[in-house]
Coordinates of C-alpha atoms and ligand atoms in Angstrom, one line a residue:
M1418 CA 53.9 50.1 -8.3
Q1419 CA 56.5 48.4 -6.3
D1420 CA 60.1 48.3 -7.7
L1421 CA 59.0 46.8 -11.0
D1422 CA 56.4 49.4 -11.6
P1423 CA 54.4 47.4 -14.1
S1424 CA 52.5 49.3 -16.8
R1425 CA 49.0 50.0 -15.6
A1426 CA 47.9 50.3 -19.2
E1427 CA 49.0 46.7 -19.9
S1428 CA 47.2 45.5 -16.8
V1429 CA 44.0 47.2 -17.8
R1430 CA 44.3 45.9 -21.4
R1431 CA 44.8 42.3 -20.1
L1432 CA 42.0 42.7 -17.6
F1433 CA 39.6 44.0 -20.3
D1434 CA 40.6 41.1 -22.5
L1435 CA 40.0 38.6 -19.7
M1436 CA 36.6 40.1 -18.9
R1437 CA 35.5 39.5 -22.4
R1438 CA 36.7 35.9 -22.3
V1439 CA 35.2 35.2 -18.9
N1440 CA 31.8 36.2 -20.1
S1441 CA 31.9 34.4 -23.4
S1442 CA 34.1 31.4 -23.0
T1443 CA 32.9 27.9 -22.0
E1444 CA 36.4 26.8 -21.4
T1445 CA 36.7 27.4 -17.6
G1446 CA 40.1 25.8 -17.4
E1447 CA 41.5 28.0 -20.1
V1448 CA 40.2 31.2 -18.6
L1449 CA 41.5 30.3 -15.2
E1450 CA 44.9 29.6 -16.7
E1451 CA 44.9 33.0 -18.4
I1452 CA 43.9 34.8 -15.2
A1453 CA 46.9 33.1 -13.5
R1454 CA 49.1 34.0 -16.4
G1455 CA 47.9 37.7 -16.1
V1456 CA 48.9 37.7 -12.4
V1457 CA 52.3 36.4 -13.3
E1458 CA 53.0 38.3 -16.5
V1459 CA 51.4 41.6 -15.8
L1460 CA 51.6 41.9 -12.0
G1461 CA 54.9 40.2 -11.7
F1462 CA 54.2 37.4 -9.2
G1463 CA 56.4 34.3 -9.6
V1464 CA 53.5 31.9 -9.1
A1465 CA 49.7 32.1 -9.4
A1466 CA 47.6 29.1 -8.8
I1467 CA 43.8 28.7 -8.7
A1468 CA 42.0 25.8 -7.0
R1469 CA 38.3 24.9 -7.5
L1470 CA 36.1 23.6 -4.8
E1471 CA 35.0 20.0 -5.5
G1472 CA 32.9 18.6 -2.6
D1473 CA 34.9 19.2 0.6
Y1474 CA 38.2 19.7 -1.2
L1475 CA 39.9 22.5 -3.0
V1476 CA 41.6 21.0 -6.1
M1477 CA 44.4 22.9 -7.8
T1478 CA 43.3 23.3 -11.4
A1479 CA 45.4 26.1 -12.9
C1480 CA 48.9 27.2 -12.1
V1481 CA 51.3 29.5 -13.9
G1482 CA 54.9 29.6 -12.7
P1483 CA 58.2 27.6 -13.1
D1484 CA 57.6 24.1 -14.5
D1485 CA 58.9 22.3 -11.3
V1486 CA 56.5 24.4 -9.2
R1487 CA 53.6 23.6 -11.5
A1488 CA 54.4 19.9 -11.4
Q1489 CA 54.2 20.0 -7.6
I1490 CA 51.1 22.0 -7.3
I1491 CA 48.6 20.9 -10.1
G1492 CA 46.1 18.4 -8.9
R1493 CA 46.8 19.0 -5.2
R1494 CA 43.8 18.5 -3.0
N1495 CA 43.4 20.4 0.2
P1496 CA 40.5 19.9 2.6
K1497 CA 38.3 23.0 2.5
Q1498 CA 38.2 23.1 6.2
R1499 CA 41.9 23.5 6.5
I1500 CA 41.9 26.5 4.1
M1501 CA 39.0 28.1 6.0
D1502 CA 40.9 27.7 9.3
E1503 CA 43.9 29.4 7.7
F1504 CA 41.7 32.2 6.4
R1505 CA 40.5 32.9 9.9
Q1506 CA 44.1 33.6 11.0
A1507 CA 44.9 35.8 8.1
D1508 CA 45.1 39.6 7.8
K1509 CA 42.2 40.9 5.7
W1510 CA 43.5 42.9 2.8
G1511 CA 40.2 43.7 1.2
I1512 CA 39.1 40.5 -0.4
L1513 CA 42.7 39.2 -0.1
R1514 CA 43.9 37.1 2.8
Y1515 CA 47.5 37.5 3.9
V1516 CA 49.0 35.0 6.3
P1517 CA 52.4 36.2 7.6
H1518 CA 55.0 33.6 8.5
G1519 CA 54.9 32.3 12.0
R1520 CA 51.1 32.9 12.3
V1521 CA 49.9 29.4 11.6
D1522 CA 50.8 26.1 13.2
D1523 CA 53.6 23.9 11.9
E1524 CA 50.9 21.4 11.0
F1525 CA 49.6 23.8 8.3
L1526 CA 53.1 24.2 6.9
T1527 CA 53.7 20.4 6.6
N1528 CA 50.8 20.3 4.1
A1529 CA 51.5 23.5 2.3
W1530 CA 53.8 24.2 -0.6
I1531 CA 56.8 26.3 0.7
P1532 CA 59.4 27.7 -1.6
D1533 CA 62.9 26.7 -0.8
Y1534 CA 65.0 29.8 -0.2
E1535 CA 66.6 31.7 2.8
P1536 CA 64.5 34.4 4.3
D1537 CA 65.7 38.1 4.1
D1538 CA 66.1 40.2 7.4
D1539 CA 64.3 43.2 5.9
P1540 CA 60.8 43.4 7.5
Q1541 CA 59.3 44.3 4.1
A1542 CA 60.9 41.3 2.4
W1543 CA 58.6 38.4 1.4
H1544 CA 59.3 35.3 3.6
P1545 CA 59.1 31.8 2.1
E1546 CA 56.5 30.9 4.7
D1547 CA 54.3 34.0 4.0
A1548 CA 51.1 33.1 2.1
L1549 CA 48.7 35.3 0.1
Y1550 CA 45.3 34.0 -0.9
A1551 CA 42.1 35.2 -2.4
P1552 CA 39.0 33.2 -1.7
L1553 CA 36.7 33.1 -4.8
Y1554 CA 33.0 33.5 -4.1
S1555 CA 29.9 33.3 -6.2
A1556 CA 27.5 36.3 -6.4
T1557 CA 25.5 34.6 -3.7
G1558 CA 28.5 34.3 -1.3
E1559 CA 29.2 30.6 -2.0
L1560 CA 32.9 29.6 -1.8
L1561 CA 33.9 28.3 -5.3
G1562 CA 37.6 28.2 -5.1
N1563 CA 40.8 29.9 -4.0
M1564 CA 43.6 31.7 -5.7
A1565 CA 47.1 31.6 -4.1
V1566 CA 50.0 33.8 -5.3
D1567 CA 53.7 33.6 -4.3
F1568 CA 57.0 35.3 -5.1
P1569 CA 55.7 38.8 -5.3
P1570 CA 57.6 41.3 -7.5
G1571 CA 61.0 42.2 -6.0
N1572 CA 60.3 39.5 -3.4
R1573 CA 58.6 42.2 -1.2
I1574 CA 55.3 42.2 0.6
P1575 CA 52.8 43.6 -2.0
N1576 CA 51.9 47.3 -1.6
Q1577 CA 48.4 48.7 -1.8
A1578 CA 48.6 49.5 -5.5
L1579 CA 49.6 45.9 -6.3
R1580 CA 46.9 44.5 -4.0
D1581 CA 44.3 46.6 -5.8
L1582 CA 45.3 45.3 -9.2
L1583 CA 45.5 41.7 -7.9
E1584 CA 41.9 42.1 -6.6
L1585 CA 40.7 43.0 -10.1
F1586 CA 42.2 39.7 -11.4
V1587 CA 40.7 37.8 -8.4
V1588 CA 37.2 39.2 -9.2
Q1589 CA 37.5 38.0 -12.8
A1590 CA 38.6 34.5 -11.5
G1591 CA 35.5 34.5 -9.2
L1592 CA 33.3 35.4 -12.1
A1593 CA 34.8 32.7 -14.3
L1594 CA 34.1 30.1 -11.6
S1595 CA 30.6 31.4 -11.0
N1596 CA 29.8 31.2 -14.7
A1597 CA 31.3 27.7 -14.9
Q1598 CA 29.2 26.7 -11.9
Q1599 CA 26.0 28.0 -13.5
R1600 CA 26.8 26.2 -16.8
E1601 CA 27.5 23.0 -15.0
R1602 CA 24.4 23.2 -13.0
L1603 CA 22.3 23.7 -16.1
A1604 CA 24.0 20.8 -17.8
E1605 CA 23.5 18.8 -14.6
Q1606 CA 19.8 19.6 -14.5
V1607 CA 19.4 18.5 -18.1
R1608 CA 21.3 15.3 -17.3
L1609 CA 19.3 14.5 -14.1
G1610 CA 16.1 15.3 -16.0
E1611 CA 17.1 12.7 -18.6
I1612 CA 17.6 10.1 -15.9
V1613 CA 14.2 10.8 -14.3
K1614 CA 12.7 10.6 -17.8
D1615 CA 14.5 7.3 -18.5
V1616 CA 13.1 5.8 -15.3
A1617 CA 9.6 7.2 -16.0
M1618 CA 9.8 5.6 -19.5
A1619 CA 10.8 2.3 -18.0
S1620 CA 7.6 2.3 -15.9
S1621 CA 5.6 1.9 -19.1
L1622 CA 7.2 -1.5 -19.6
V1623 CA 5.0 -4.5 -18.8
G1624 CA 5.9 -6.2 -15.5
L1625 CA 7.6 -4.9 -12.4
D1626 CA 10.8 -6.9 -13.0
S1627 CA 11.5 -5.4 -16.4
T1628 CA 10.7 -1.9 -15.1
L1629 CA 13.2 -2.3 -12.2
E1630 CA 15.9 -3.7 -14.5
R1631 CA 15.6 -0.8 -17.0
S1632 CA 15.5 1.7 -14.1
A1633 CA 18.7 0.2 -12.5
E1634 CA 20.4 0.5 -15.9
A1635 CA 19.2 4.1 -16.4
L1636 CA 20.4 5.0 -12.9
A1637 CA 23.8 3.4 -13.5
H1638 CA 24.4 5.3 -16.8
G1639 CA 22.9 8.5 -15.5
F1640 CA 25.1 8.7 -12.4
G1641 CA 28.1 6.9 -13.8
A1642 CA 27.7 4.2 -11.2
V1643 CA 29.8 1.1 -10.9
Q1644 CA 26.8 -0.8 -9.6
T1645 CA 23.2 0.1 -8.9
W1646 CA 20.6 -2.0 -7.1
I1647 CA 16.9 -1.6 -6.7
R1648 CA 15.2 -3.8 -4.1
C1649 CA 11.5 -4.1 -3.2
F1650 CA 10.8 -5.8 0.1
P1651 CA 8.4 -8.8 -0.1
D1652 CA 4.8 -8.0 0.1
G1653 CA 3.6 -9.5 3.3
E1654 CA 0.0 -9.7 2.2
L1655 CA 0.9 -11.5 -1.0
G1656 CA 3.7 -13.6 0.5
R1657 CA 5.5 -12.7 -2.7
S1658 CA 9.3 -13.0 -2.9
E1659 CA 11.0 -9.7 -3.1
H1660 CA 11.7 -8.0 -6.5
A1661 CA 15.3 -7.0 -7.1
A1662 CA 17.2 -5.7 -10.0
G1663 CA 20.7 -4.4 -10.5
F1664 CA 23.1 -3.1 -13.1
P1665 CA 25.6 -4.3 -14.3
A1666 CA 25.4 -7.2 -11.8
P1667 CA 21.8 -8.4 -11.9
N1668 CA 21.2 -9.0 -8.2
P1669 CA 23.0 -8.5 -4.9
A1670 CA 24.9 -11.7 -4.3
N1671 CA 24.2 -11.7 -0.6
G1672 CA 20.4 -11.4 -1.1
G1673 CA 20.2 -7.8 0.2
L1674 CA 22.3 -5.3 2.1
P1675 CA 22.4 -6.3 5.8
G1676 CA 20.8 -3.8 8.1
L1677 CA 20.0 -1.3 5.4
R1678 CA 16.2 -1.7 5.7
R1679 CA 16.3 -1.1 9.5
D1680 CA 18.5 1.9 9.1
L1681 CA 16.4 3.4 6.4
V1682 CA 13.4 3.0 8.5
R1683 CA 15.2 4.5 11.5
S1684 CA 16.9 7.5 9.9
A1685 CA 16.5 8.3 6.3
W1686 CA 12.8 7.3 5.6
P1687 CA 11.1 9.6 8.2
Q1688 CA 13.0 12.6 7.0
G1689 CA 12.7 11.8 3.4
G1690 CA 16.5 11.6 3.1
A1691 CA 19.0 9.1 2.1
I1692 CA 22.1 7.3 3.5
H1693 CA 25.2 8.7 2.0
L1694 CA 28.5 7.1 2.6
T1695 CA 32.1 6.9 1.4
V1696 CA 34.3 3.8 1.7
D1697 CA 36.5 5.4 4.3
A1698 CA 34.0 7.6 6.2
E1699 CA 33.9 6.9 9.9
K1700 CA 30.6 8.5 10.4
S1701 CA 27.3 8.4 8.6
R1702 CA 23.6 8.3 9.3
A1703 CA 23.8 4.5 9.1
L1704 CA 24.4 2.6 12.3
P1705 CA 28.0 1.4 12.7
E1706 CA 27.2 -2.3 11.8
T1707 CA 25.3 -1.2 8.7
R1708 CA 28.0 1.2 7.7
E1709 CA 30.7 -1.5 8.0
A1710 CA 28.6 -3.9 6.0
L1711 CA 28.0 -1.3 3.3
Q1712 CA 31.6 -0.4 3.2
A1713 CA 32.5 -4.1 2.7
V1714 CA 30.0 -4.3 -0.2
M1715 CA 31.5 -1.1 -1.7
R1716 CA 35.0 -2.6 -1.5
K1717 CA 33.8 -5.7 -3.2
H1718 CA 32.4 -3.7 -6.1
H1719 CA 35.5 -1.3 -6.2
A1720 CA 33.2 1.6 -5.3
L1721 CA 34.3 4.6 -3.2
S1722 CA 30.9 6.1 -2.4
L1723 CA 27.4 4.9 -2.0
V1724 CA 24.0 6.4 -1.7
A1725 CA 20.9 4.5 -0.5
A1726 CA 17.5 6.1 -0.9
P1727 CA 14.3 4.8 0.4
L1728 CA 11.7 3.7 -2.1
G1729 CA 8.2 4.5 -0.9
V1730 CA 4.9 6.2 -1.1
G1731 CA 3.1 7.7 1.9
V1732 CA 4.1 6.0 5.0
E1733 CA 5.0 2.7 3.5
L1734 CA 8.7 1.9 3.0
L1735 CA 8.6 -0.4 0.0
G1736 CA 12.3 -0.9 -0.7
Y1737 CA 15.5 1.0 -1.6
V1738 CA 17.7 2.2 -4.4
V1739 CA 21.4 1.9 -4.0
I1740 CA 23.9 3.8 -6.2
M1741 CA 27.6 3.0 -5.9
R1742 CA 30.3 5.1 -7.7
D1743 CA 34.0 4.8 -8.0
T1744 CA 34.5 8.4 -6.8
D1745 CA 34.7 9.5 -3.2
Q1746 CA 32.7 12.6 -4.2
V1747 CA 29.4 12.2 -2.5
L1748 CA 26.4 13.3 -4.6
N1749 CA 25.5 17.0 -4.5
E1750 CA 22.2 18.2 -3.4
H1751 CA 20.7 18.4 -6.9
E1752 CA 21.8 14.9 -7.7
L1753 CA 20.4 13.7 -4.4
S1754 CA 17.1 15.3 -5.0
A1755 CA 17.0 13.6 -8.4
V1756 CA 17.7 10.3 -6.7
R1757 CA 14.9 11.0 -4.3
E1758 CA 12.5 11.9 -7.1
I1759 CA 13.4 8.7 -8.9
A1760 CA 12.9 6.6 -5.7
R1761 CA 9.5 8.2 -5.2
E1762 CA 8.6 7.5 -8.8
L1763 CA 9.7 3.9 -8.4
G1764 CA 7.7 3.7 -5.2
R1765 CA 4.6 4.7 -7.1
I1766 CA 5.4 2.1 -9.8
V1767 CA 5.9 -0.7 -7.2
L1768 CA 2.7 0.2 -5.3
N1769 CA 0.7 0.2 -8.5
A1770 CA 2.2 -3.2 -9.5
R1771 CA 1.3 -4.6 -6.1
L1772 CA -2.2 -3.2 -6.1
Y1773 CA -2.6 -4.8 -9.6
E1774 CA -1.2 -8.1 -8.3
R1775 CA -3.5 -8.1 -5.3
E1776 CA -6.5 -7.4 -7.4
S1777 CA -5.6 -10.1 -9.9
R1778 CA -5.2 -12.5 -7.1
L1779 CA -8.5 -11.6 -5.6
V1780 CA -10.2 -12.1 -9.0
A1781 CA -8.5 -15.5 -9.4
E1782 CA -9.6 -16.5 -5.9
L1783 CA -13.2 -15.4 -6.6
Q1784 CA -13.2 -17.3 -9.9
E1785 CA -11.8 -20.4 -8.2
L1786 CA -14.4 -20.1 -5.5
D1787 CA -17.2 -19.7 -8.1
R1788 CA -15.9 -22.8 -10.0
Y1789 CA -15.7 -24.8 -6.8
K1790 CA -19.2 -23.7 -5.8
G1791 CA -20.6 -25.0 -9.1
E1792 CA -18.6 -28.2 -8.7
L1793 CA -19.9 -28.7 -5.2
I1794 CA -23.5 -28.2 -6.1
A1795 CA -23.1 -30.7 -9.0
T1796 CA -21.4 -33.3 -6.7
I1797 CA -23.9 -32.9 -3.8
S1798 CA -26.8 -33.2 -6.2
H1799 CA -25.3 -36.3 -7.7
E1800 CA -24.5 -37.9 -4.3
L1801 CA -28.0 -37.2 -3.1
K1802 CA -29.7 -38.3 -6.3
T1803 CA -28.1 -41.8 -6.6
P1804 CA -29.3 -43.3 -3.3
L1805 CA -32.7 -41.4 -3.7
T1806 CA -33.2 -42.9 -7.1
S1807 CA -32.5 -46.3 -5.6
I1808 CA -34.9 -45.7 -2.7
I1809 CA -37.7 -44.6 -5.1
G1810 CA -37.1 -47.6 -7.3
H1811 CA -37.3 -50.0 -4.4
T1812 CA -40.5 -48.4 -3.0
E1813 CA -42.1 -49.1 -6.3
L1814 CA -40.9 -52.7 -6.1
L1815 CA -42.4 -53.0 -2.6
D1816 CA -45.8 -53.6 -4.2
E1817 CA -44.5 -56.8 -5.7
S1818 CA -44.4 -58.9 -2.6
E1819 CA -41.6 -61.4 -3.5
H1820 CA -39.0 -58.6 -3.8
S1821 CA -40.1 -56.8 -0.7
S1822 CA -37.3 -57.9 1.7
I1823 CA -34.5 -57.2 -0.8
S1824 CA -36.1 -53.7 -1.4
V1825 CA -36.4 -52.9 2.3
Q1826 CA -32.7 -53.8 2.7
A1827 CA -31.8 -51.6 -0.3
I1828 CA -33.9 -48.8 1.0
A1829 CA -32.3 -49.1 4.4
R1830 CA -28.7 -49.2 2.9
N1831 CA -29.3 -46.2 0.7
A1832 CA -31.0 -44.3 3.5
Q1833 CA -28.0 -45.1 5.6
R1834 CA -25.7 -43.8 2.8
L1835 CA -27.8 -40.6 2.6
N1836 CA -27.6 -40.2 6.4
Q1837 CA -23.8 -40.6 6.3
L1838 CA -23.4 -38.2 3.5
I1839 CA -25.5 -35.6 5.2
A1840 CA -23.6 -36.1 8.5
N1841 CA -20.3 -35.6 6.7
L1842 CA -21.7 -32.6 4.8
L1843 CA -22.7 -31.0 8.1
N1844 CA -19.4 -31.8 9.6
Y1845 CA -17.6 -30.3 6.6
S1846 CA -19.5 -27.1 6.7
R1847 CA -19.1 -26.8 10.4
V1848 CA -15.3 -27.1 10.4
Q1849 CA -14.9 -24.7 7.4
D1850 CA -15.5 -21.5 9.4
K1851 CA -14.3 -22.9 12.7
R1852 CA -11.5 -20.9 14.3
E1853 CA -11.5 -22.0 17.9
H1854 CA -11.8 -25.4 19.6
V1855 CA -12.2 -26.9 23.0
R1856 CA -8.8 -27.4 24.6
S1857 CA -8.1 -30.3 26.8
R1858 CA -5.1 -32.6 27.2
V1859 CA -5.5 -35.4 24.6
D1860 CA -3.4 -38.5 24.5
L1861 CA -3.0 -39.6 20.8
T1862 CA -2.1 -43.2 21.8
E1863 CA -5.5 -43.5 23.6
L1864 CA -7.3 -42.1 20.5
C1865 CA -5.6 -44.7 18.3
Q1866 CA -6.4 -47.6 20.7
N1867 CA -10.1 -46.5 20.8
S1868 CA -10.2 -46.3 17.1
L1869 CA -8.6 -49.7 16.6
E1870 CA -11.0 -51.3 19.0
L1871 CA -13.9 -49.7 17.2
L1872 CA -12.7 -51.0 13.8
Q1873 CA -11.6 -54.4 15.0
F1874 CA -14.6 -56.3 13.7
Q1875 CA -14.5 -54.4 10.4
A1876 CA -10.8 -55.3 10.0
E1877 CA -11.4 -58.9 10.9
A1878 CA -14.2 -59.1 8.4
A1879 CA -11.9 -57.6 5.7
G1880 CA -9.1 -60.0 6.5
V1881 CA -6.8 -57.2 7.5
R1882 CA -4.3 -57.4 10.4
W1883 CA -3.1 -54.4 12.4
S1884 CA -0.3 -53.6 14.8
I1885 CA 0.4 -50.5 16.9
S1886 CA 3.8 -49.1 18.1
R1887 CA 3.8 -46.4 20.7
P1888 CA 6.2 -45.0 23.4
D1889 CA 5.8 -46.0 27.0
G1890 CA 4.2 -42.8 28.1
A1891 CA 1.4 -40.7 26.7
V1892 CA 1.8 -38.6 23.5
L1893 CA 0.0 -35.5 24.5
V1894 CA -1.5 -32.7 22.5
N1895 CA -3.9 -29.8 23.4
G1896 CA -7.2 -30.0 21.6
D1897 CA -10.7 -31.2 21.3
P1898 CA -10.7 -35.0 21.9
D1899 CA -13.9 -35.6 19.7
E1900 CA -12.5 -33.7 16.7
L1901 CA -9.1 -35.2 17.0
G1902 CA -10.7 -38.7 17.4
R1903 CA -12.6 -38.0 14.1
I1904 CA -9.2 -37.6 12.3
V1905 CA -7.8 -40.8 13.8
D1906 CA -11.0 -42.7 13.0
N1907 CA -10.9 -41.4 9.5
I1908 CA -7.3 -42.4 8.6
I1909 CA -7.4 -45.7 10.4
G1910 CA -10.9 -46.4 8.9
N1911 CA -9.6 -45.6 5.4
A1912 CA -6.6 -47.9 5.8
V1913 CA -9.0 -50.7 6.6
K1914 CA -11.5 -49.7 4.0
Y1915 CA -8.9 -49.4 1.1
S1916 CA -7.0 -52.6 2.0
R1917 CA -7.5 -56.0 0.4
S1918 CA -7.8 -59.2 2.3
G1919 CA -4.4 -60.2 3.8
G1920 CA -3.4 -56.6 4.1
E1921 CA -1.5 -55.2 7.1
I1922 CA -1.9 -51.9 8.9
D1923 CA 0.7 -50.4 11.1
V1924 CA -0.2 -47.5 13.5
R1925 CA 2.8 -45.6 15.0
V1926 CA 2.4 -43.0 17.6
A1927 CA 5.6 -41.0 18.5
H1928 CA 7.3 -37.8 19.3
V1929 CA 9.2 -36.5 16.2
G1930 CA 11.0 -33.4 15.1
E1931 CA 14.5 -32.1 16.0
H1932 CA 13.5 -31.5 19.6
A1933 CA 10.7 -34.1 19.7
E1934 CA 8.3 -31.1 19.7
V1935 CA 5.8 -32.8 17.4
A1936 CA 3.3 -35.5 18.2
E1937 CA 2.7 -37.8 15.3
V1938 CA 0.3 -40.5 14.3
A1939 CA 1.4 -42.4 11.2
V1940 CA -1.0 -45.0 9.7
S1941 CA 0.6 -47.2 7.0
D1942 CA -1.3 -49.8 5.0
T1943 CA -0.4 -52.3 2.2
G1944 CA -3.7 -51.5 0.5
L1945 CA -4.7 -50.0 -2.9
G1946 CA -2.4 -47.0 -2.8
I1947 CA -3.1 -43.6 -4.5
S1948 CA -1.7 -42.2 -7.7
Q1949 CA 0.5 -39.1 -7.7
I1950 CA -2.2 -37.1 -9.5
D1951 CA -4.9 -38.1 -7.0
Q1952 CA -2.6 -37.4 -4.1
G1953 CA -2.6 -33.7 -5.2
H1954 CA -6.4 -33.4 -4.7
L1955 CA -7.0 -35.9 -1.9
F1956 CA -7.7 -33.3 0.8
S1957 CA -10.3 -31.3 -1.3
A1958 CA -13.9 -31.9 -0.5
F1959 CA -15.5 -34.7 -2.5
H1960 CA -12.3 -35.9 -4.1
R1961 CA -12.1 -39.6 -4.4
S1962 CA -9.3 -41.6 -6.2
S1963 CA -9.9 -42.1 -9.8
N1964 CA -8.8 -45.7 -9.3
P1965 CA -12.0 -47.8 -10.2
E1966 CA -11.3 -50.3 -7.4
A1967 CA -11.2 -47.6 -4.8
L1968 CA -14.3 -45.9 -6.4
S1969 CA -16.3 -49.1 -6.0
I1970 CA -15.9 -48.8 -2.2
P1971 CA -18.6 -46.6 -0.8
G1972 CA -17.4 -43.2 0.4
T1973 CA -18.2 -39.5 0.3
G1974 CA -14.7 -38.0 -0.3
L1975 CA -15.3 -35.6 2.6
G1976 CA -13.4 -37.4 5.4
L1977 CA -9.9 -36.2 4.6
A1978 CA -11.1 -32.6 3.8
I1979 CA -12.7 -32.5 7.3
S1980 CA -9.5 -34.1 8.8
R1981 CA -7.1 -31.6 7.3
R1982 CA -9.3 -28.7 8.5
I1983 CA -9.5 -30.0 12.0
A1984 CA -5.7 -30.6 12.0
E1985 CA -5.1 -27.0 10.9
I1986 CA -7.4 -25.6 13.5
H1987 CA -5.2 -27.4 16.0
G1988 CA -2.0 -25.9 14.6
G1989 CA -1.0 -29.1 12.8
D1990 CA -1.3 -30.8 9.4
I1991 CA -2.0 -34.1 7.7
S1992 CA -0.1 -35.5 4.8
V1993 CA 0.1 -38.5 2.6
E1994 CA 2.8 -40.7 1.0
S1995 CA 1.6 -43.3 -1.3
E1996 CA 2.4 -45.5 -4.3
L1997 CA -0.5 -46.9 -6.4
G1998 CA -0.8 -50.6 -5.8
E1999 CA 1.7 -50.6 -3.0
G2000 CA 0.0 -48.9 0.0
S2001 CA -0.2 -45.6 1.7
T2002 CA 1.0 -43.8 4.8
F2003 CA -1.1 -40.9 6.3
R2004 CA 0.6 -38.8 8.8
L2005 CA -1.1 -36.5 11.4
R2006 CA 1.2 -34.0 13.0
L2007 CA 0.3 -31.8 15.9
P2008 CA 2.3 -29.6 18.3
R2009 CA 3.2 -31.6 21.3
A2010 CA 1.7 -30.4 24.6
D2011 CA 4.2 -30.1 27.4
S2012 CA 3.2 -31.9 30.5
L2013 CA 3.3 -28.4 32.2
D2014 CA 1.2 -26.7 29.6
S2015 CA -2.1 -25.4 30.8
A2016 CA -4.8 -27.6 29.2
S2017 CA -7.4 -25.0 29.9
A2018 CA -5.6 -22.1 28.1
P2019 CA -8.0 -20.2 25.9
A2020 CA -8.0 -21.2 22.3
S2021 CA -5.9 -19.0 20.0
Ligands
ADP413 P1 -14.0 -41.4 1.5 O1 -13.2 -42.5 2.1 O2 -15.3 -41.2 2.3 O3 -14.2 -41.4 0.1 P2 -11.9 -39.6 2.3 O4 -11.9 -38.1 2.2 O5 -11.6 -40.2 3.7 O6 -13.3 -40.0 1.8 O7 -10.9 -40.1 1.3 C1 -10.8 -39.6 0.0 C2 -10.3 -40.6 -1.0 O8 -8.9 -40.9 -0.7 C3 -11.0 -41.9 -0.9 O9 -12.1 -41.9 -1.7 C4 -9.9 -42.8 -1.4 O10 -10.0 -42.9 -2.8 C5 -8.6 -42.2 -1.0 N1 -8.0 -42.8 0.2 C6 -8.1 -42.4 1.4 N2 -7.4 -43.2 2.3 C7 -6.9 -44.1 1.5 C8 -6.0 -45.2 1.8 N3 -5.6 -45.6 3.0 N4 -5.6 -46.0 0.7 C9 -6.1 -45.8 -0.5 N5 -6.9 -44.7 -0.8 C10 -7.3 -43.9 0.2

């Protein structure tokens, strides 16, 4: 060998020893250190250093040489790309790469470690800016690391014999890394399998919220995350609020990650992928606004990287899983595929929970409908039976001549009551399934005036005074004048009906809302008032106040149910404010019709 002529026997013995260790040891760091030591002690290099590939960086893990050199080199991170660029400019010495001084740009040198001594003039002398590397590959040709040597024996460019020996050490280093990688992959598969298992176990918990919470925790532990979030978008059909869970912080403080849903739909979801981002990355699959928003969230949680995976089944994007870690190492492909599997599993859980929720709701609705149907039949029978019993009783009395005129009056009154009930029933059933209505321009002030005129005698007879306040112009809505008139008649009629003598009724017609976009009729009375409990049911068919005084006044309990339905068909609503014994205000609100609106537009 070169000047030093190292003993071949010693090299072979050390190599043999290393080969044994490489194949049996689990301590990769130790083996790499020994390989580097062999290169220094047996082959006579001044420095030997081995870097492992971690993500996109080569990280210096083992170094043998002078202490000050070690201190400078250990832990150094070099972008993989830079080393690959340097390899391309190197002379190929078998598996070694020799980069003579002057070959690479100054930019490379500023980042490299350069020994500090004066170069020799001899062309065979080793120059301080010369570099000798050995890329370390796995059996499948995957780059795993890099060995760098410096200060060759005698400070001369290594000859063929020395290179051959160095190659033997390099092969052992490659094998050591390859074994380590296999062991780590196995351990990782076991670890990822555990996370998937934990999430699957969580799915057996009752209730979606607890499942999501446990899954968020399992993900955080499994991936060593500083924060995980799982979010399910609201179910449109159910109108349910969204489900969210997180660990350790329970829920995103900002109520979701801005733009993430749109970005997942746009990029990651169709390809079954995920959004992967580090805190400093300038590019990612996410749109720039989303990326910046996510990076801000990462900073808030002291995270350096984030992965967001879509949660879904089939074509439906149901939510997302976010994992934030305090390392800028993005997840490797195995970890990513575990995240995707977990997201799919969660998607199935969410979908099942939703299906179950929808079914339960449907069952509850059907039960309610059934109960209501029973109640309706009972009420209608009762309402029909009372006047009929009276009619039958009085027909029998007609035989006894002195009661005949009282009986005829009673028959007429009850027949009238039956007639009214049946008219209301017909109206009620008619408006239930109604979707469309005649549309013409209707002035609410005019409807109120008509109604007050109609009820004038009734009000006078009851000793009730009324007043109306209205704007100068018309208060226009689009709709069916007959149907809308029915609502106004009902609420003004009720105000008269449920007032005591001396009571007052105030009818106000106005434009309300922030932009005066709503047309309103408010009818206030100083009458009997309605209790809080009764107010809750007032708009259901057949509901009448439980107050005995109100019950003694004839009525069917259908008017307000009909009114609310008509208001809804017209895109509006009717509401009540009342205090028992004080009086009530009923408010009809409808979308205001612009004077330019087409009154004959088809019904929606
Ligand atoms: P009806 O008046 O035919 O019973 P409605 O559906 O119009 O039916 O009203 C339902 C119930 O609401 C009435 O029975 C009455 O108890 C109560 N109610 C409605 N309007 C008033 C009001 N202005 N003051 C007090 N109670 C009212």
